[in-house]
Amino acid sequence: MYVSIYGFKKILTTILVATGILVLLMGIITTLAPTLTYAAPEDHVCDAIGGCSGGGDSISSTIKNVINVMSVIGGVIAIIMIIIGGIRFVTSSGDSNSTASARNTIIYALVGLVVIAFAQVIVQFVLERT
């Protein structure tokens, strides 16, 4: 199979961009990991049948945790879509319809990441004000 220099550059660029985005995503996940775990406070007492008293989560921390989990899931889906769009772009063989579709997939996934980031900012802003 013959791969031109231009095709090789496209493949290499796609791989490098996907790798960079995955590294960025892993950094975000490791940053959010402490917020996704729950450690019971010392004054939190639970009995053997699951009844707990004291030290419960506030509604704002529960909302933050849910939004963080949803953001991570949405980010992972967006990264997967970017990778799929990149693979479709590389394998389009110059077909204008295929390249346009792949380009749109990548653009929509990037827009999704921006929306997720703004959602995080808005939720943090609103919950800090309450």
mmCIF file of C-alpha atoms in Angstrom:
data_model
loop_
_atom_site.group_PDB
_atom_site.id
_atom_site.type_symbol
_atom_site.label_atom_id
_atom_site.label_comp_id
_atom_site.label_asym_id
_atom_site.label_seq_id
_atom_site.Cartn_x
_atom_site.Cartn_y
_atom_site.Cartn_z
ATOM 1 C CA MET A 1 0.000 0.000 0.000
ATOM 2 C CA TYR A 2 1.351 3.381 -1.016
ATOM 3 C CA VAL A 3 0.944 6.353 1.333
ATOM 4 C CA SER A 4 1.960 9.764 0.048
ATOM 5 C CA ILE A 5 3.883 12.239 2.167
ATOM 6 C CA TYR A 6 0.752 14.371 2.412
ATOM 7 C CA GLY A 7 -1.275 11.386 3.636
ATOM 8 C CA PHE A 8 1.423 10.509 6.146
ATOM 9 C CA LYS A 9 1.444 14.078 7.464
ATOM 10 C CA LYS A 10 -2.329 13.968 7.886
ATOM 11 C CA ILE A 11 -2.137 10.681 9.775
ATOM 12 C CA LEU A 12 0.714 11.908 11.973
ATOM 13 C CA THR A 13 -1.063 15.201 12.699
ATOM 14 C CA THR A 14 -4.263 13.403 13.629
ATOM 15 C CA ILE A 15 -2.409 11.053 15.961
ATOM 16 C CA LEU A 16 -0.512 13.913 17.608
ATOM 17 C CA VAL A 17 -3.640 16.022 18.103
ATOM 18 C CA ALA A 18 -5.571 13.060 19.513
ATOM 19 C CA THR A 19 -2.695 12.245 21.862
ATOM 20 C CA GLY A 20 -2.485 15.857 23.025
ATOM 21 C CA ILE A 21 -6.191 15.983 23.688
ATOM 22 C CA LEU A 22 -6.071 12.698 25.588
ATOM 23 C CA VAL A 23 -3.211 14.007 27.737
ATOM 24 C CA LEU A 24 -5.241 17.155 28.419
ATOM 25 C CA LEU A 25 -8.271 15.047 29.305
ATOM 26 C CA MET A 26 -6.222 12.904 31.678
ATOM 27 C CA GLY A 27 -5.006 16.078 33.382
ATOM 28 C CA ILE A 28 -8.590 17.237 33.808
ATOM 29 C CA ILE A 29 -9.662 13.849 35.159
ATOM 30 C CA THR A 30 -6.832 13.759 37.691
ATOM 31 C CA THR A 31 -7.780 17.275 38.755
ATOM 32 C CA LEU A 32 -11.423 16.291 39.217
ATOM 33 C CA ALA A 33 -10.711 12.919 40.846
ATOM 34 C CA PRO A 34 -10.646 14.272 44.414
ATOM 35 C CA THR A 35 -14.102 15.807 43.907
ATOM 36 C CA LEU A 36 -15.512 12.556 42.577
ATOM 37 C CA THR A 37 -14.687 10.611 45.735
ATOM 38 C CA TYR A 38 -16.497 10.932 49.013
ATOM 39 C CA ALA A 39 -14.925 10.598 52.412
ATOM 40 C CA ALA A 40 -17.253 10.643 55.385
ATOM 41 C CA PRO A 41 -16.480 13.384 57.890
ATOM 42 C CA GLU A 42 -15.457 12.353 61.381
ATOM 43 C CA ASP A 43 -18.788 13.417 62.878
ATOM 44 C CA HIS A 44 -20.672 11.310 60.316
ATOM 45 C CA VAL A 45 -22.092 8.242 62.060
ATOM 46 C CA CYS A 46 -23.756 5.328 60.264
ATOM 47 C CA ASP A 47 -25.340 2.296 61.886
ATOM 48 C CA ALA A 48 -25.369 -1.278 60.578
ATOM 49 C CA ILE A 49 -28.638 -0.924 58.643
ATOM 50 C CA GLY A 50 -27.537 2.100 56.648
ATOM 51 C CA GLY A 51 -29.041 4.882 58.742
ATOM 52 C CA CYS A 52 -26.679 7.836 58.939
ATOM 53 C CA SER A 53 -26.735 10.980 61.007
ATOM 54 C CA GLY A 54 -24.694 14.151 61.036
ATOM 55 C CA GLY A 55 -22.226 15.555 58.527
ATOM 56 C CA GLY A 56 -24.391 15.037 55.457
ATOM 57 C CA ASP A 57 -23.617 16.533 52.070
ATOM 58 C CA SER A 58 -25.164 19.829 51.241
ATOM 59 C CA ILE A 59 -27.207 20.125 48.085
ATOM 60 C CA SER A 60 -24.577 22.367 46.470
ATOM 61 C CA SER A 61 -21.795 19.802 46.913
ATOM 62 C CA THR A 62 -24.075 17.094 45.517
ATOM 63 C CA ILE A 63 -24.840 19.266 42.485
ATOM 64 C CA LYS A 64 -21.127 19.974 42.017
ATOM 65 C CA ASN A 65 -20.329 16.266 42.118
ATOM 66 C CA VAL A 66 -23.082 15.415 39.618
ATOM 67 C CA ILE A 67 -21.977 18.200 37.254
ATOM 68 C CA ASN A 68 -18.346 17.099 37.549
ATOM 69 C CA VAL A 69 -19.229 13.502 36.691
ATOM 70 C CA MET A 70 -21.423 14.601 33.785
ATOM 71 C CA SER A 71 -18.655 16.897 32.530
ATOM 72 C CA VAL A 72 -16.102 14.102 32.609
ATOM 73 C CA ILE A 73 -18.469 11.774 30.742
ATOM 74 C CA GLY A 74 -19.284 14.473 28.185
ATOM 75 C CA GLY A 75 -15.590 15.275 27.781
ATOM 76 C CA VAL A 76 -14.719 11.639 27.176
ATOM 77 C CA ILE A 77 -17.490 11.342 24.589
ATOM 78 C CA ALA A 78 -16.302 14.533 22.868
ATOM 79 C CA ILE A 79 -12.705 13.270 22.758
ATOM 80 C CA ILE A 80 -13.874 9.977 21.277
ATOM 81 C CA MET A 81 -15.854 11.886 18.646
ATOM 82 C CA ILE A 82 -12.796 13.991 17.806
ATOM 83 C CA ILE A 83 -10.753 10.825 17.323
ATOM 84 C CA ILE A 84 -13.496 9.266 15.177
ATOM 85 C CA GLY A 85 -13.728 12.467 13.122
ATOM 86 C CA GLY A 86 -9.955 12.473 12.667
ATOM 87 C CA ILE A 87 -9.932 8.869 11.515
ATOM 88 C CA ARG A 88 -12.820 9.563 9.121
ATOM 89 C CA PHE A 89 -10.968 12.624 7.816
ATOM 90 C CA VAL A 90 -7.768 10.669 7.185
ATOM 91 C CA THR A 91 -9.599 7.779 5.515
ATOM 92 C CA SER A 92 -11.861 9.970 3.355
ATOM 93 C CA SER A 93 -9.575 9.563 0.301
ATOM 94 C CA GLY A 94 -10.243 13.115 -0.830
ATOM 95 C CA ASP A 95 -14.012 12.682 -1.145
ATOM 96 C CA SER A 96 -15.433 16.148 -0.443
ATOM 97 C CA ASN A 97 -18.587 14.804 1.250
ATOM 98 C CA SER A 98 -16.593 12.551 3.565
ATOM 99 C CA THR A 99 -14.102 15.254 4.500
ATOM 100 C CA ALA A 100 -16.901 17.753 5.167
ATOM 101 C CA SER A 101 -18.710 15.237 7.359
ATOM 102 C CA ALA A 102 -15.523 14.419 9.275
ATOM 103 C CA ARG A 103 -14.700 18.111 9.686
ATOM 104 C CA ASN A 104 -18.194 18.778 11.024
ATOM 105 C CA THR A 105 -17.832 15.917 13.500
ATOM 106 C CA ILE A 106 -14.620 17.437 14.839
ATOM 107 C CA ILE A 107 -16.087 20.949 14.978
ATOM 108 C CA TYR A 108 -19.230 19.794 16.792
ATOM 109 C CA ALA A 109 -17.157 17.826 19.301
ATOM 110 C CA LEU A 110 -15.000 20.893 19.980
ATOM 111 C CA VAL A 111 -18.121 23.022 20.423
ATOM 112 C CA GLY A 112 -19.362 20.395 22.873
ATOM 113 C CA LEU A 113 -16.140 20.700 24.878
ATOM 114 C CA VAL A 114 -16.548 24.486 24.992
ATOM 115 C CA VAL A 115 -20.157 24.124 26.171
ATOM 116 C CA ILE A 116 -19.036 21.698 28.889
ATOM 117 C CA ALA A 117 -16.351 24.126 30.031
ATOM 118 C CA PHE A 118 -18.839 27.013 30.178
ATOM 119 C CA ALA A 119 -21.306 24.818 32.072
ATOM 120 C CA GLN A 120 -18.615 24.150 34.673
ATOM 121 C CA VAL A 121 -17.887 27.868 35.008
ATOM 122 C CA ILE A 122 -21.565 28.778 35.328
ATOM 123 C CA VAL A 123 -22.303 26.073 37.897
ATOM 124 C CA GLN A 124 -19.268 27.017 39.990
ATOM 125 C CA PHE A 125 -20.259 30.692 39.826
ATOM 126 C CA VAL A 126 -23.880 30.078 40.806
ATOM 127 C CA LEU A 127 -23.087 27.642 43.602
ATOM 128 C CA GLU A 128 -20.458 29.954 45.118
ATOM 129 C CA ARG A 129 -23.081 32.720 45.282
ATOM 130 C CA THR A 130 -25.554 30.552 47.238
#
